[in-house]
Coordinates of C-alpha atoms (C1' of nucleotides) in Angstrom, one line a residue:
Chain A
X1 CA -34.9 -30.6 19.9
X2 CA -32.2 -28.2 20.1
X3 CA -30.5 -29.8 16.7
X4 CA -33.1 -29.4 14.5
X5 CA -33.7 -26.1 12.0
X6 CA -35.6 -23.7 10.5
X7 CA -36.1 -20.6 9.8
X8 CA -38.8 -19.1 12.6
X9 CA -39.1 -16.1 13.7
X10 CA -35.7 -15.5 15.9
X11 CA -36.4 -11.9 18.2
X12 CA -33.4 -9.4 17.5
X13 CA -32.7 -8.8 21.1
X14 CA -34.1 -9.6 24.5
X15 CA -37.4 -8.9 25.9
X16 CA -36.9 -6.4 28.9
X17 CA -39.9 -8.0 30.3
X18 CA -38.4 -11.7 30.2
X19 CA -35.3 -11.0 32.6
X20 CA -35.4 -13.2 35.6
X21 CA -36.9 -15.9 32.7
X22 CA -33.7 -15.1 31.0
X23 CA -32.3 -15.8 33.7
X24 CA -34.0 -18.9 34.7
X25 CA -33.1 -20.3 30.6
X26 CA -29.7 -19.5 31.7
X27 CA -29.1 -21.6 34.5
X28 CA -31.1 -24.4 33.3
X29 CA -29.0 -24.6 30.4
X30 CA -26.0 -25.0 32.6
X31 CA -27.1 -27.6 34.6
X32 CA -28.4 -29.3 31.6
X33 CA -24.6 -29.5 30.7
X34 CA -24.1 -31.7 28.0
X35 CA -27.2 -33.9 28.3
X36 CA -29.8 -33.5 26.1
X37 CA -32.9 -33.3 28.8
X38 CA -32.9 -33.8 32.1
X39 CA -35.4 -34.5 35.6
X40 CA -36.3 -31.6 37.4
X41 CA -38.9 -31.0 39.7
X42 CA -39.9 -27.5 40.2
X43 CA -38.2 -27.2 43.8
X44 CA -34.9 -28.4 42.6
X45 CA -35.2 -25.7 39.7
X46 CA -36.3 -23.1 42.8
X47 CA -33.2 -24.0 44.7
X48 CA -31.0 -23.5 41.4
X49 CA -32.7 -20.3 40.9
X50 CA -32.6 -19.5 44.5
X51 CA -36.7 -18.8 44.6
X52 CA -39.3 -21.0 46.4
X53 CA -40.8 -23.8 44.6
X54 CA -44.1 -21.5 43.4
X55 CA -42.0 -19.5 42.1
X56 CA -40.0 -22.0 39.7
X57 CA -43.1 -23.6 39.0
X58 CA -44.7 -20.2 37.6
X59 CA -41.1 -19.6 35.8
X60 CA -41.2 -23.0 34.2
X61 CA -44.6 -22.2 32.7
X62 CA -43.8 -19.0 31.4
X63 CA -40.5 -20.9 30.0
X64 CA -42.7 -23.3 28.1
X65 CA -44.9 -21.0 27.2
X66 CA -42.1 -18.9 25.4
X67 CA -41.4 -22.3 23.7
X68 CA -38.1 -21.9 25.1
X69 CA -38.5 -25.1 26.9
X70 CA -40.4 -28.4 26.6
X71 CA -41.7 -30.3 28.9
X72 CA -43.1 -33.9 29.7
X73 CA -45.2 -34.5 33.0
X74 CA -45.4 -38.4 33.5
X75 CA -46.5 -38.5 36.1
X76 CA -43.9 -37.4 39.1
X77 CA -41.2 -38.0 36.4
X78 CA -40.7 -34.4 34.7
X79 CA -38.5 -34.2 32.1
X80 CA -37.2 -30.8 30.8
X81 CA -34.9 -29.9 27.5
X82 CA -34.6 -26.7 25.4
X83 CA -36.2 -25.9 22.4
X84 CA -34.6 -24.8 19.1
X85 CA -35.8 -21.6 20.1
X86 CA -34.4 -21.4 23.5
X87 CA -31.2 -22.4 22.2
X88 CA -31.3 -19.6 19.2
X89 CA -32.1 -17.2 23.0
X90 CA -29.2 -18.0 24.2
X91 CA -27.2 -17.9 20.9
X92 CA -28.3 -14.3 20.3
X93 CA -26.9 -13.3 24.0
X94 CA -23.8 -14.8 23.1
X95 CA -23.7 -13.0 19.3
X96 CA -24.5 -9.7 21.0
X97 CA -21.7 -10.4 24.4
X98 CA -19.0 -11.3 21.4
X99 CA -19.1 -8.4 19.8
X100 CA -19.4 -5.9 22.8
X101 CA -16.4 -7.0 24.2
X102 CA -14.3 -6.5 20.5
X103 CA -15.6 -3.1 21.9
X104 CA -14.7 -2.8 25.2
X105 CA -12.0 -5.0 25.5
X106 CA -8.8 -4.1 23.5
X107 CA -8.4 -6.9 21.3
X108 CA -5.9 -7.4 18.1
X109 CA -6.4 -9.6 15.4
X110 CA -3.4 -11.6 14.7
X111 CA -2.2 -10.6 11.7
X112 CA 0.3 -11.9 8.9
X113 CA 3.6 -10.3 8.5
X114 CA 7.3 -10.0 9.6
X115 CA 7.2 -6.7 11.6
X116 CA 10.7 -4.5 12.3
X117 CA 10.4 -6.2 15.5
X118 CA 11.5 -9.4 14.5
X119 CA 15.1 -7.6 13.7
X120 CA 15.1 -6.0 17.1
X121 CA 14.5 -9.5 18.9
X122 CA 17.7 -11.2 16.2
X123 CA 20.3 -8.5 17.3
X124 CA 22.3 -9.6 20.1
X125 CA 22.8 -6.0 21.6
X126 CA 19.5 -5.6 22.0
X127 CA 18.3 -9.3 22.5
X128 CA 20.4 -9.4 26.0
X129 CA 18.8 -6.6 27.1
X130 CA 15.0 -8.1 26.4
X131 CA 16.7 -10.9 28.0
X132 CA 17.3 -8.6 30.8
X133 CA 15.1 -6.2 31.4
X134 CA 11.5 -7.6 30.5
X135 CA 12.6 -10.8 32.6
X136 CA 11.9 -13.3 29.7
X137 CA 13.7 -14.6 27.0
X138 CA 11.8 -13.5 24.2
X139 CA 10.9 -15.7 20.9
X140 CA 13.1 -14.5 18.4
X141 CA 10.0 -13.0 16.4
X142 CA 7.0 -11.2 16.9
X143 CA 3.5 -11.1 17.1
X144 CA 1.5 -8.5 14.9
X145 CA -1.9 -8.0 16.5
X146 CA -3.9 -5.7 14.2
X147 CA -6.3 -2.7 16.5
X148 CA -9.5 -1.0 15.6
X149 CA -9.0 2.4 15.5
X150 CA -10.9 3.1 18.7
X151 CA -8.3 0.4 20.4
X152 CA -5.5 1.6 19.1
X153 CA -5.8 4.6 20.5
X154 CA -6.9 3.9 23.6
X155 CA -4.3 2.2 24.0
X156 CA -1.6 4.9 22.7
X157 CA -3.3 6.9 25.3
X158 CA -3.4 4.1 27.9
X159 CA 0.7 3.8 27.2
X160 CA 1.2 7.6 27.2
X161 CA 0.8 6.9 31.3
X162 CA 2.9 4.3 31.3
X163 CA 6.9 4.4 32.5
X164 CA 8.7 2.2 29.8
X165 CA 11.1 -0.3 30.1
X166 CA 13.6 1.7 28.1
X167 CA 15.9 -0.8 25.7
X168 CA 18.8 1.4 25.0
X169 CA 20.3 2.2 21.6
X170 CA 23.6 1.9 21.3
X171 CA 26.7 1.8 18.3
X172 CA 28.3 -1.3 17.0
X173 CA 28.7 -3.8 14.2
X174 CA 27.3 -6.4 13.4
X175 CA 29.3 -9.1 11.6
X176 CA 27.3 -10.1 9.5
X177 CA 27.0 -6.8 8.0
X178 CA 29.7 -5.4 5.4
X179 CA 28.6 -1.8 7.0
X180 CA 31.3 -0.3 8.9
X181 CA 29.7 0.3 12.8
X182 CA 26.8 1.9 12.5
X183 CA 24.2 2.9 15.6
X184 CA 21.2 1.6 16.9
X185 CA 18.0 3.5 18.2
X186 CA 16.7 3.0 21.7
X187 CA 13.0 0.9 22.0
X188 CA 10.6 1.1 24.8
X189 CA 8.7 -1.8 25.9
X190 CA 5.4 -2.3 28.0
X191 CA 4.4 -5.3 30.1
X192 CA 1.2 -6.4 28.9
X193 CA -0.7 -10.2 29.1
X194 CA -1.9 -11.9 26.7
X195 CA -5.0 -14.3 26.7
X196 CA -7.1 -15.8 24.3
X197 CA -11.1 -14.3 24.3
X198 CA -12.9 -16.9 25.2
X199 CA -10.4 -18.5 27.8
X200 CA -9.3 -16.3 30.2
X201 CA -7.5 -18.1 32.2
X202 CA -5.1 -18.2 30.4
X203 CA -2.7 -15.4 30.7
X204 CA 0.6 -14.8 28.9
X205 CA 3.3 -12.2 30.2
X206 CA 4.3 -10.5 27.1
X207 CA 5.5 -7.1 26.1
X208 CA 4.3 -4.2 24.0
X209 CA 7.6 -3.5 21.4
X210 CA 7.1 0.4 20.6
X211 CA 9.2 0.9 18.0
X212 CA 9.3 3.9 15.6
X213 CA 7.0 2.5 12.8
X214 CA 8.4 4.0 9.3
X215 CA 6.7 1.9 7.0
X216 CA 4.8 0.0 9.3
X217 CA 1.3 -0.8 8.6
X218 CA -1.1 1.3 10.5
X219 CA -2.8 0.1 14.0
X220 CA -0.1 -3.0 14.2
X221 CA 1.2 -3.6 17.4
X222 CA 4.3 -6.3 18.3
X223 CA 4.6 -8.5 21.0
X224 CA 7.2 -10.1 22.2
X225 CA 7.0 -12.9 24.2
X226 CA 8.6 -16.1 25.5
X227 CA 6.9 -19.0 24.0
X228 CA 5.9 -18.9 20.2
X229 CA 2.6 -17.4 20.9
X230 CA 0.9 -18.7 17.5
X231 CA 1.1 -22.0 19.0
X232 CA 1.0 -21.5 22.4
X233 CA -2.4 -19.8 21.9
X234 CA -3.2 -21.9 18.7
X235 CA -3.4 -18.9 16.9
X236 CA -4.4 -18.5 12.9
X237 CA -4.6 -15.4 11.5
X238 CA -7.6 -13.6 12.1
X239 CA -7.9 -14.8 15.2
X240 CA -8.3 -12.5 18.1
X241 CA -6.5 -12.1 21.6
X242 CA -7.2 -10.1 24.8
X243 CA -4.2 -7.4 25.7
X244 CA -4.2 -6.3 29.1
X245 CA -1.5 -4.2 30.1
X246 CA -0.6 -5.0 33.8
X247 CA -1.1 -2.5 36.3
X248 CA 1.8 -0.6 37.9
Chain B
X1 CA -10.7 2.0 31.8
X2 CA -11.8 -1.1 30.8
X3 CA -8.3 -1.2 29.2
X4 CA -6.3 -1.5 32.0
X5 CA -5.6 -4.6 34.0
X6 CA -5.2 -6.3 37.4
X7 CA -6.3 -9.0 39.5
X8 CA -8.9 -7.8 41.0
X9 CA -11.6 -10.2 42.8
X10 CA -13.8 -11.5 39.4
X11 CA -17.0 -13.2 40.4
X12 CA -17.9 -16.7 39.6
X13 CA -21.1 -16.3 38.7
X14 CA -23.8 -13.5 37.9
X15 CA -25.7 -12.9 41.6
X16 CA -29.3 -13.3 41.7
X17 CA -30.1 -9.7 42.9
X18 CA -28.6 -8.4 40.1
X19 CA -30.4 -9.5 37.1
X20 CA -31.8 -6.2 36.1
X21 CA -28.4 -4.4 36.6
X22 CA -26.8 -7.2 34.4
X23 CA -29.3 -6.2 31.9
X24 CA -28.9 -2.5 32.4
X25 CA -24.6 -2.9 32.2
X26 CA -25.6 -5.0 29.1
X27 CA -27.7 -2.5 27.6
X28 CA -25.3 -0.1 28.2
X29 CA -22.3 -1.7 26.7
X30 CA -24.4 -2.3 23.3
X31 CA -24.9 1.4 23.1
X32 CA -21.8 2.5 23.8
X33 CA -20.5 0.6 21.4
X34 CA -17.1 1.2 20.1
X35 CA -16.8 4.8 22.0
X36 CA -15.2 4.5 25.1
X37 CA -17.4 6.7 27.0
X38 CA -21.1 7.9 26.3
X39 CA -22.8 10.8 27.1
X40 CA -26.2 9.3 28.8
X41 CA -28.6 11.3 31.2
X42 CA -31.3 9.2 33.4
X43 CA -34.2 9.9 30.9
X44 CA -32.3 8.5 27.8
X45 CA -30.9 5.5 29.7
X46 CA -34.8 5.0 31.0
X47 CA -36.0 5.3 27.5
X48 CA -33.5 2.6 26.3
X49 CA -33.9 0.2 29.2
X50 CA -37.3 0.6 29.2
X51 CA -38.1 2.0 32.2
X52 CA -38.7 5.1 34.1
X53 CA -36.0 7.9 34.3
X54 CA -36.0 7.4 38.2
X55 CA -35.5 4.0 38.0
X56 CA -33.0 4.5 35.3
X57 CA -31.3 6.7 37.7
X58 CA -31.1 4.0 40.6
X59 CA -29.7 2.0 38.1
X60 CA -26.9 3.6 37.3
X61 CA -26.3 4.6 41.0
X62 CA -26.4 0.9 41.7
X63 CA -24.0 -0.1 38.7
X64 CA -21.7 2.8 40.0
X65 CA -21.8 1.2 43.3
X66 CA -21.2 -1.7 41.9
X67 CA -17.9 -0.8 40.1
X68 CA -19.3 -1.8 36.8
X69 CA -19.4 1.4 35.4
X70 CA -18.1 5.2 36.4
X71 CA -19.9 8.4 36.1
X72 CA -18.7 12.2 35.6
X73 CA -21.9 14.5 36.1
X74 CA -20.7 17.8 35.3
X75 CA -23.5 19.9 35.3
X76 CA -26.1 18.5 32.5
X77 CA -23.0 16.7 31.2
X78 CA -23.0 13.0 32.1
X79 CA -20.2 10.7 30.6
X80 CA -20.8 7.4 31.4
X81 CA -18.0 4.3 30.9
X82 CA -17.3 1.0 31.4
X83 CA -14.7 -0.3 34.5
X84 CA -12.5 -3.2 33.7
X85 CA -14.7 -4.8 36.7
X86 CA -17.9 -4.1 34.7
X87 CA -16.1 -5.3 31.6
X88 CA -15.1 -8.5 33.7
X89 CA -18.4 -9.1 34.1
X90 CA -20.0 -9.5 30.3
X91 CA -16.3 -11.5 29.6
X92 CA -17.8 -13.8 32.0
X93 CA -21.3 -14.5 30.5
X94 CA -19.7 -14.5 27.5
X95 CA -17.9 -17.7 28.4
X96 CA -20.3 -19.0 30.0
X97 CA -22.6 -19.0 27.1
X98 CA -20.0 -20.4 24.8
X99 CA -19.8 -23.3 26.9
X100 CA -23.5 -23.6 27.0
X101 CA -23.5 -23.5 23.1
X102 CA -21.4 -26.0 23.0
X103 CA -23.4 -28.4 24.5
X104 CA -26.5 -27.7 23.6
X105 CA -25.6 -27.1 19.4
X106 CA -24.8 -29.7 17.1
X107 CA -21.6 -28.6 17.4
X108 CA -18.6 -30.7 15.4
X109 CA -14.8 -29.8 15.6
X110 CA -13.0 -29.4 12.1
X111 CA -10.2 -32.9 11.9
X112 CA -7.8 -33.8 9.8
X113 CA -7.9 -36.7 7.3
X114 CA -9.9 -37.7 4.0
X115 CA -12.8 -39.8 5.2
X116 CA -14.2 -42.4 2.8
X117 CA -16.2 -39.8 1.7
X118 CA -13.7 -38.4 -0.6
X119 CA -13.9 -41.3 -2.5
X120 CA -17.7 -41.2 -3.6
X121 CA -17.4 -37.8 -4.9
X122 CA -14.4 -38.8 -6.9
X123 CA -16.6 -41.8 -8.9
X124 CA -18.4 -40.6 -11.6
X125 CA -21.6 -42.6 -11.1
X126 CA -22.0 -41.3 -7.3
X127 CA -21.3 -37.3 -8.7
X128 CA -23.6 -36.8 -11.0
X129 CA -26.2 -38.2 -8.4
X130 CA -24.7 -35.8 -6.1
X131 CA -25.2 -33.4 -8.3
X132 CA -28.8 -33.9 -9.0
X133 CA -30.2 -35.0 -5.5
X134 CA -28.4 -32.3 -3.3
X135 CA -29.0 -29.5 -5.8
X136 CA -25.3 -28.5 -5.9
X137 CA -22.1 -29.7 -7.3
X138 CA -20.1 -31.1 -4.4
X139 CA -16.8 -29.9 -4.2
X140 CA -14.4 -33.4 -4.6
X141 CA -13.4 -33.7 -1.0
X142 CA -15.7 -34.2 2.5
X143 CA -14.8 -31.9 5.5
X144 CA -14.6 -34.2 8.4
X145 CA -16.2 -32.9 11.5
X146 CA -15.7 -34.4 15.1
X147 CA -18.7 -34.5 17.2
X148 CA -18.6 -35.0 21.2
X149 CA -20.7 -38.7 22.0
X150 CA -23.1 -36.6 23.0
X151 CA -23.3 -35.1 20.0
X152 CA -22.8 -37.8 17.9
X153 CA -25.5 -39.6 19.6
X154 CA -27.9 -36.9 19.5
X155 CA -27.6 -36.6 15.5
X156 CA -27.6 -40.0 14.8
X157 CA -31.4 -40.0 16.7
X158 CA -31.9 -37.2 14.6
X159 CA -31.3 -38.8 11.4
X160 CA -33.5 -41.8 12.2
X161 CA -36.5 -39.4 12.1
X162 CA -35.5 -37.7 8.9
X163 CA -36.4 -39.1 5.3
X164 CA -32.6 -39.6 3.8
X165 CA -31.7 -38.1 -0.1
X166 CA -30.7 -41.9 -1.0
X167 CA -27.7 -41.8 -3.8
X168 CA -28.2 -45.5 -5.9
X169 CA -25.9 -48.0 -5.9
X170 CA -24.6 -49.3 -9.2
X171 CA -22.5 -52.0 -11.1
X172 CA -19.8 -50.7 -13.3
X173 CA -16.3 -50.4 -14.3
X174 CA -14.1 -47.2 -13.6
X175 CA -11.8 -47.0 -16.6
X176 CA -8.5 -46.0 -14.7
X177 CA -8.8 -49.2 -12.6
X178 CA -7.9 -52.6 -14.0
X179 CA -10.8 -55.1 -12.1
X180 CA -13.4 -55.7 -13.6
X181 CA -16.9 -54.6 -12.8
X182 CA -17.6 -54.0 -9.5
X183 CA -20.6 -52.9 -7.6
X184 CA -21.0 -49.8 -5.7
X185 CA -23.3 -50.1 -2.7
X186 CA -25.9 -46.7 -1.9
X187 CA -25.0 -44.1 0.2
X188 CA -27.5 -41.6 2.4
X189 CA -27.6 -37.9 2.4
X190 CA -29.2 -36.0 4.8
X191 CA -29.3 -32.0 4.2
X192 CA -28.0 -29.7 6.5
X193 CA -26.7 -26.2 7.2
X194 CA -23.0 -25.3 8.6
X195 CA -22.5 -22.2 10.5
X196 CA -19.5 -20.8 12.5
X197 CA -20.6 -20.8 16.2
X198 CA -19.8 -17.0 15.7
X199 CA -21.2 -15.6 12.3
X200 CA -24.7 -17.3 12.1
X201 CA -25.9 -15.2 9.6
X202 CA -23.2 -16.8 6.9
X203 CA -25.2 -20.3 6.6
X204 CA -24.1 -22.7 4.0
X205 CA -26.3 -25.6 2.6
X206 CA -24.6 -28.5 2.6
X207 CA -25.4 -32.2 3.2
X208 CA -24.3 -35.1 5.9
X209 CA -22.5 -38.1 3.9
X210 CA -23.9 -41.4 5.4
X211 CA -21.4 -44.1 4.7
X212 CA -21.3 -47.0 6.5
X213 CA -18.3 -46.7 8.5
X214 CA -15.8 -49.8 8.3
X215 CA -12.3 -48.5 9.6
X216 CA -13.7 -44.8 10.3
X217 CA -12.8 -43.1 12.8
X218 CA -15.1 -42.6 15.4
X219 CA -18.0 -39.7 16.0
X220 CA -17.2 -38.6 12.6
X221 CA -19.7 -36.9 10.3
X222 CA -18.4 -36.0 6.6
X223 CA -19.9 -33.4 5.2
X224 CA -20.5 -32.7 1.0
X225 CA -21.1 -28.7 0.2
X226 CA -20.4 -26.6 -2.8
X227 CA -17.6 -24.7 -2.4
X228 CA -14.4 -25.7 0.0
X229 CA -15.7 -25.2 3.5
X230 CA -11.9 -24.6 4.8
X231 CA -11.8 -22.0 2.7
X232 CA -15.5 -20.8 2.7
X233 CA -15.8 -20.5 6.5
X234 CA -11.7 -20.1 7.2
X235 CA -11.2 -23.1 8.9
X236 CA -8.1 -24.6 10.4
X237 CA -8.4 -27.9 12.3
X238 CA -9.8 -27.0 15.5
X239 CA -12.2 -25.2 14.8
X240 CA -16.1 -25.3 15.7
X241 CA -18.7 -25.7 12.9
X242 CA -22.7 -25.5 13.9
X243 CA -24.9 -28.4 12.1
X244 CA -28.2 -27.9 11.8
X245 CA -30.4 -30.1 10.0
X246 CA -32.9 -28.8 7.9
X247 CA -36.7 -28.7 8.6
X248 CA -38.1 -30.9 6.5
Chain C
dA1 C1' -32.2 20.8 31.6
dT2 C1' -30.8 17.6 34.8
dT3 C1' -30.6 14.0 39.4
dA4 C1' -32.7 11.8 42.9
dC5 C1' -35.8 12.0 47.1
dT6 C1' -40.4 10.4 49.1
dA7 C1' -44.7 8.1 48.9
dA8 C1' -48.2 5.7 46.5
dA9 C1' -49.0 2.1 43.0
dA10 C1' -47.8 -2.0 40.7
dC11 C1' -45.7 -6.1 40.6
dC12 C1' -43.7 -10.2 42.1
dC13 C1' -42.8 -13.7 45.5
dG14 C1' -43.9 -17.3 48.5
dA15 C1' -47.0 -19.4 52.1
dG16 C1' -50.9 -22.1 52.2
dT17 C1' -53.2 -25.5 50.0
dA18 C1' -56.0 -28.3 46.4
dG19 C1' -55.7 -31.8 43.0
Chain D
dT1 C1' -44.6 -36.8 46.5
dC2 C1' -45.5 -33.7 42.6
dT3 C1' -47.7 -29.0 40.1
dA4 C1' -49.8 -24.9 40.3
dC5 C1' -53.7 -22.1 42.1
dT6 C1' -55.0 -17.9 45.2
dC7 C1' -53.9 -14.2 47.9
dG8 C1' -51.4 -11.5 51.6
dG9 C1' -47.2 -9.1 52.2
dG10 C1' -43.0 -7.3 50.6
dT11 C1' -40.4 -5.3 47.1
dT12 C1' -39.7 -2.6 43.2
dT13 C1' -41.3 0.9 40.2
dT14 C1' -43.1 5.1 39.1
dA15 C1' -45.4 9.7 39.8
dG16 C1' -44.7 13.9 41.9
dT17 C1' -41.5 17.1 43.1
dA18 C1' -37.3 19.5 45.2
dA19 C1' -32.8 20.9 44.3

DNA sequence: ATTACTAAAACCCGAGTAG
DNA sequence: TCTACTCGGGTTTTAGTAA
């Protein structure tokens, strides 16, 4: 059974020689779906696999044999499920795929924290511009998603190639404020989507906010965006999203 | 760059043919790392697939081919890096295997709400059992996990087979409540280990609380452990724990 | 050093077939 | 039907080697 535990010998990584019997754990997993076991003769495995019958039947052995599968021959009734073990295979594939793509991916961590942005999104002679310009109204707040060095500055250096949408500074007063007029810097945005690692599909238009950071946190970057992301993405901190800016 | 973004054509599904150039991309990935570009000749990518240097440099003709990956050869220099297509490509295993994992784990979704179980820790004459037979103090509270039917099903057929740490019933009085002496029927324990789907390395002993359910919810599974689990494994409702039941 | 071609060797697949 | 054996043929890998 796939639910019981212990603490055998688990291999590190994958056997080079074991590929295609990756492989073959792979899809049988998929088309085991949800049930626990299933009936499968070794041509309807061959036609999964796209290999003759032979073929699935040697892979099946070798699968068993690996104690990545069981199964039970009575008579033309074959019955299949994956072992702890072949489970733990495909677990380790999964560990290992996580963390590459933290690598390859740029990814933030969502991270705690009132940025400047937030005062940028409240002002109104900026706010209609956002309004404007990025062709969203944005949430009046901001999401900080926290890079890895490497990330952040690929992604500085991604930007650097980037035209911005430019969100122009400009002097007035705010009447709130007991400050006589006083003058506001321009801020350049970047188009960017957003989307959850492990759910691709779906994609949120958002923006980059690139403002000045004076005592910003290091490797923080804002987003604006339309909906209230944490709970449009169902976001805690420490969570991480996929930023892809859009191509031009 | 794997960091920029479009909407280029994705496949579905890993093709057959390309098993070993899954596995070399794969490789590759791992050893970049969190560089965004390696310097890799033929020999050294043989050596770490485990394969000939020719073969190693079909392979990386075939992934350039491919898309998955771009090369600079600059006279002995050879920089090697991850597309976005290639990067597309281990995204999509990576969900694929979540799904699989997911199915084929004990796999129970943090929920909301105090179970019954809250209440046996809170009695005196059940704690101090707990104490004793589980070989921690549980904390005073249960973490209620949802489990699929699949799941549900599957662990209950588990249990059956398993020999349950039985916590005695007893007559008594609690002081703070005004009946009189009442009896207190026994309750079953079954050890067990909760991981993050994610982390497995952080494991934490804990123990399945077998009440007999009267106006429970249902698929639920309460679970007794040391420490706070929310806290322990940063948990917000949602969220995906691993069971694994120990081998006894 | 490298990459990558060609040709021989090794390996794997699937047809045929037995149980 | 089914699984799974043997073996011929095709594919893939590697050795040798050129650039």
């Amino acid at each position: 059974m796939a639910n019981t535990s212990g603490n055998e010998s688990v291999p590190e990584e994958i056997d080079p020689e074991n590929y295609s019997n990756w492989f073959a754990l792979y899809h049988l997993c998929k088309t085991i779906g949800d049930k626990k076991s299933i009936h499968m003769s070794s041509t309807e495995f061959g036609r999964l696999l796209n290999v003759s019958q032979q073929t699935a039947s040697r892979r099946f052995q070798t699968l068993e044999e690996m104690g990545w599968i069981q199964r039970k021959l009575m008579g033309n009734d074959h019955i299949v499920r994956i072992t702890k073990q072949g489970a733990d295979i495909m677990l380790l594939m999964y560990k290992s795929l996580k963390k590459i793509l933290e690598n390859i991916l740029i990814v933030g961590v969502v991270t705690e924290g009132m940025g400047e942005g937030a005062f940028y999104v409240s002002i109104k002679g900026y706010y209609e511009q956002f309004k404007e310009k990025l062709g969203f109204p944005p949430y009046k707040g901001t999401l900080n998603l926290k890079l890895s060095d490497l990330n952040y500055a690929l992604l500085r250096e991604n930007l650097k190639t980037r035209i911005p949408i430019i969100i122009e500074g400009f002097t007035g007063g705010e009447k709130d404020m007991q400050s006589a007029a006083r003058s506001y810097g321009a801020v350049r945005c970047y188009d960017c989507y957003l989307s959850r690692l492990d759910d691709a599909s779906k994609k949120k238009k958002a923006a980059i906010l690139d403002i000045e950071r004076t005592h910003h946190k290091k490797n923080i970057v804002e987003i604006l965006a339309k909906p209230y992301l944490r709970n449009y993405f169902n976001l805690k901190d420490g969570d991480r999203l996929r930023i892809e800016l859009s191509t031009s």
